[in-house]
Amino acid sequence: MSSTLALKRFYKQATAEASDEGFVVLLDGRVVKTPEQLPLLFPTLQLAEAVAAEWDAQEKEIDAATMPMMTLACTAIDWVGKERLQAEEGIGEYAGHDLLCYWDDSMPELQDRQKEVWQPLLDWAALTFDAPLATTSGLLSVEQPESAVSALKKAVCSFPNMELAALSTIVRTGGSLIVGLALLKNHIDVEKAIEAVLLHEKFQIERWGTDEEAEQRHVNILTEFRTAMKFLSLIHD
């Protein structure tokens, strides 16, 4: 998408309106397409208006980095829509090595926090999807029950393209399919999700202090999570 949008602003106004198949964004009356030149159709007027606002906010040059709703929508159509099985498989792979399954028992305080934050999410996944996952405190990968992995992959496959694009962002950014599913199922909010995926790092920061690189990583994860959840809220409005 970046190469397509690396150009100067060529339009005066961006608007959103209904079409025969959904909602579209228009630039001076011309319908916007995806980078792959596919129809860019939105399921709700609210999402179309949000994308139109991103186009309207562009200045002399178009910067894709400032258009997260547009980016997610194009991802849903150009990638998930065209490569649905590949997208499902990529996200589903995290069921076999979810972040929440790798505990650190070197310090009692850290282990207590893992029990407090991670165990309830693992319990929720076991009950909701019939997917009890094994945990380990070692460095080697833990083998997960085939039935649990299959159940979580089935849950991934249940989401429509737009939602799957948002789930992909959350899972790949945070490293946890369980956290992603909990967010999409409204079991936890973004703050709880951030607490889970950054548990180890936050614990280390409390003990040893932080640095610019760690702080920027935390900001990036928070931004990605909030963007994905805003996208989802606009889909469901």
C-alpha positions as semicolon CSV with decimal commas, in nm:
position;residue;x (nm);y (nm);z (nm)
1;M;0,000;0,000;0,000
2;S;0,284;0,239;0,081
3;S;0,409;0,253;-0,278
4;T;0,056;0,324;-0,405
5;L;0,006;0,611;-0,161
6;A;0,353;0,763;-0,201
7;L;0,221;1,051;-0,409
8;K;0,105;1,408;-0,383
9;R;-0,249;1,492;-0,290
10;F;-0,446;1,502;-0,615
11;Y;-0,799;1,565;-0,489
12;K;-0,986;1,840;-0,308
13;Q;-1,241;1,648;-0,103
14;A;-1,298;1,298;0,036
15;T;-1,653;1,182;0,109
16;A;-1,834;0,863;0,208
17;E;-2,165;0,740;0,072
18;A;-2,378;0,431;0,023
19;S;-2,349;0,214;-0,287
20;D;-2,541;-0,087;-0,414
21;E;-2,306;-0,330;-0,235
22;G;-2,210;-0,138;0,080
23;F;-2,038;0,193;0,148
24;V;-1,757;0,359;-0,044
25;V;-1,513;0,648;-0,017
26;L;-1,491;0,897;-0,302
27;L;-1,216;1,142;-0,389
28;D;-1,377;1,427;-0,582
29;G;-1,651;1,184;-0,678
30;R;-1,423;0,897;-0,785
31;V;-1,450;0,573;-0,587
32;V;-1,134;0,469;-0,403
33;K;-0,998;0,119;-0,473
34;T;-0,745;-0,094;-0,289
35;P;-0,376;-0,102;-0,391
36;E;-0,461;-0,421;-0,583
37;Q;-0,734;-0,226;-0,764
38;L;-1,013;-0,424;-0,601
39;P;-1,341;-0,263;-0,494
40;L;-1,298;-0,098;-0,154
41;L;-1,633;-0,167;0,009
42;F;-1,705;-0,095;0,374
43;P;-1,969;-0,277;0,582
44;T;-2,079;0,037;0,767
45;L;-2,109;0,407;0,691
46;Q;-1,914;0,483;1,008
47;L;-1,606;0,298;0,882
48;A;-1,632;0,460;0,539
49;E;-1,656;0,803;0,702
50;A;-1,351;0,729;0,918
51;V;-1,148;0,635;0,609
52;A;-1,276;0,942;0,424
53;A;-1,161;1,155;0,718
54;E;-0,813;1,001;0,689
55;W;-0,800;1,096;0,320
56;D;-0,931;1,444;0,398
57;A;-0,662;1,494;0,664
58;Q;-0,377;1,438;0,418
59;E;-0,174;1,745;0,333
60;K;0,048;1,802;0,029
61;E;0,171;1,442;0,025
62;I;-0,025;1,128;0,112
63;D;0,123;0,938;0,406
64;A;-0,008;0,583;0,448
65;A;0,127;0,573;0,804
66;T;-0,141;0,824;0,905
67;M;-0,423;0,615;0,753
68;P;-0,463;0,310;0,981
69;M;-0,831;0,248;0,903
70;M;-0,760;0,256;0,530
71;T;-0,465;0,022;0,578
72;L;-0,665;-0,234;0,774
73;A;-0,953;-0,224;0,526
74;C;-0,714;-0,283;0,234
75;T;-0,544;-0,564;0,426
76;A;-0,882;-0,729;0,475
77;I;-0,958;-0,713;0,102
78;D;-0,620;-0,748;-0,069
79;W;-0,463;-1,002;0,167
80;V;-0,728;-1,179;0,374
81;G;-0,985;-1,173;0,095
82;K;-0,747;-1,312;-0,167
83;E;-0,539;-1,537;0,059
84;R;-0,795;-1,639;0,320
85;L;-0,645;-1,983;0,393
86;Q;-0,294;-1,839;0,424
87;A;-0,421;-1,571;0,662
88;E;-0,602;-1,827;0,877
89;E;-0,297;-2,051;0,890
90;G;-0,063;-1,767;0,980
91;I;-0,276;-1,654;1,271
92;G;-0,363;-2,009;1,378
93;E;0,004;-2,101;1,411
94;Y;0,019;-1,896;1,730
95;A;-0,202;-2,157;1,898
96;G;0,101;-2,384;1,912
97;H;0,332;-2,134;2,079
98;D;0,122;-1,871;2,252
99;L;0,309;-1,616;2,464
100;L;0,090;-1,695;2,766
101;C;0,218;-2,052;2,778
102;Y;0,581;-1,955;2,852
103;W;0,620;-1,876;3,219
104;D;0,924;-1,766;3,416
105;D;0,949;-1,919;3,763
106;S;1,284;-1,762;3,849
107;M;1,123;-1,503;4,078
108;P;0,820;-1,560;4,302
109;E;0,685;-1,208;4,240
110;L;0,686;-1,261;3,865
111;Q;0,523;-1,601;3,895
112;D;0,250;-1,452;4,114
113;R;0,181;-1,192;3,848
114;Q;0,166;-1,458;3,575
115;K;-0,087;-1,652;3,781
116;E;-0,291;-1,336;3,833
117;V;-0,290;-1,212;3,471
118;W;-0,222;-1,509;3,244
119;Q;-0,393;-1,801;3,414
120;P;-0,745;-1,650;3,398
121;L;-0,701;-1,596;3,023
122;L;-0,583;-1,954;2,973
123;D;-0,877;-2,076;3,180
124;W;-1,114;-1,865;2,970
125;A;-0,976;-2,012;2,647
126;A;-1,007;-2,364;2,785
127;L;-1,373;-2,310;2,877
128;T;-1,475;-2,098;2,578
129;F;-1,311;-2,297;2,300
130;D;-1,251;-2,631;2,475
131;A;-0,881;-2,557;2,426
132;P;-0,674;-2,624;2,741
133;L;-0,313;-2,530;2,667
134;A;-0,001;-2,661;2,839
135;T;0,241;-2,420;3,002
136;T;0,614;-2,445;3,063
137;S;0,882;-2,263;3,255
138;G;1,162;-2,397;3,037
139;L;1,333;-2,250;2,734
140;L;1,221;-2,520;2,492
141;S;0,892;-2,512;2,305
142;V;0,608;-2,695;2,477
143;E;0,397;-2,930;2,265
144;Q;0,031;-2,840;2,279
145;P;-0,261;-3,087;2,266
146;E;-0,366;-3,133;1,906
147;S;-0,732;-3,095;1,999
148;A;-0,669;-2,759;2,168
149;V;-0,471;-2,625;1,874
150;S;-0,742;-2,743;1,635
151;A;-1,013;-2,577;1,844
152;L;-0,830;-2,242;1,848
153;K;-0,767;-2,259;1,474
154;K;-1,137;-2,324;1,424
155;A;-1,213;-2,011;1,628
156;V;-0,982;-1,809;1,402
157;C;-1,163;-1,935;1,093
158;S;-1,498;-1,814;1,228
159;F;-1,423;-1,444;1,180
160;P;-1,519;-1,249;0,865
161;N;-1,240;-1,092;0,658
162;M;-1,248;-0,749;0,821
163;E;-1,238;-0,893;1,172
164;L;-0,967;-1,139;1,074
165;A;-0,748;-0,852;0,954
166;A;-0,784;-0,684;1,292
167;L;-0,715;-1,011;1,475
168;S;-0,401;-1,061;1,268
169;T;-0,269;-0,720;1,372
170;I;-0,331;-0,791;1,740
171;V;-0,186;-1,142;1,739
172;R;0,125;-1,064;1,537
173;T;0,197;-0,751;1,738
174;G;0,139;-0,903;2,082
175;G;0,245;-1,263;2,019
176;S;-0,068;-1,414;2,175
177;L;-0,365;-1,567;1,999
178;I;-0,542;-1,604;2,335
179;V;-0,517;-1,230;2,400
180;G;-0,638;-1,155;2,047
181;L;-0,940;-1,381;2,080
182;A;-1,020;-1,239;2,423
183;L;-1,017;-0,888;2,278
184;L;-1,237;-0,973;1,981
185;K;-1,480;-1,160;2,205
186;N;-1,494;-0,857;2,440
187;H;-1,365;-1,065;2,729
188;I;-1,094;-0,808;2,806
189;D;-1,023;-0,449;2,708
190;V;-0,708;-0,301;2,551
191;E;-0,554;-0,215;2,887
192;K;-0,586;-0,575;3,008
193;A;-0,449;-0,699;2,677
194;I;-0,144;-0,474;2,707
195;E;-0,092;-0,587;3,064
196;A;-0,086;-0,949;2,945
197;V;0,145;-0,918;2,645
198;L;0,390;-0,686;2,823
199;L;0,383;-0,861;3,159
200;H;0,747;-0,973;3,157
201;E;0,878;-0,645;3,021
202;K;0,680;-0,432;3,264
203;F;0,807;-0,645;3,551
204;Q;1,166;-0,596;3,439
205;I;1,113;-0,223;3,400
206;E;0,981;-0,198;3,755
207;R;1,297;-0,365;3,881
208;W;1,567;-0,225;3,653
209;G;1,420;0,079;3,479
210;T;1,334;0,138;3,115
211;D;1,502;0,259;2,798
212;E;1,388;0,441;2,487
213;E;1,368;0,128;2,274
214;A;1,143;-0,051;2,524
215;E;0,922;0,254;2,565
216;Q;0,880;0,289;2,189
217;R;0,792;-0,080;2,157
218;H;0,524;-0,039;2,423
219;V;0,382;0,267;2,248
220;N;0,375;0,081;1,916
221;I;0,190;-0,218;2,063
222;L;-0,063;0,005;2,238
223;T;-0,121;0,200;1,915
224;E;-0,170;-0,118;1,709
225;F;-0,415;-0,262;1,965
226;R;-0,618;0,057;1,989
227;T;-0,627;0,095;1,611
228;A;-0,751;-0,261;1,564
229;M;-1,021;-0,219;1,827
230;K;-1,136;0,114;1,682
231;F;-1,157;-0,056;1,343
232;L;-1,370;-0,332;1,493
233;S;-1,598;-0,085;1,668
234;L;-1,658;0,095;1,338
235;I;-1,741;-0,236;1,169
236;H;-2,002;-0,317;1,430
237;D;-2,164;0,025;1,463
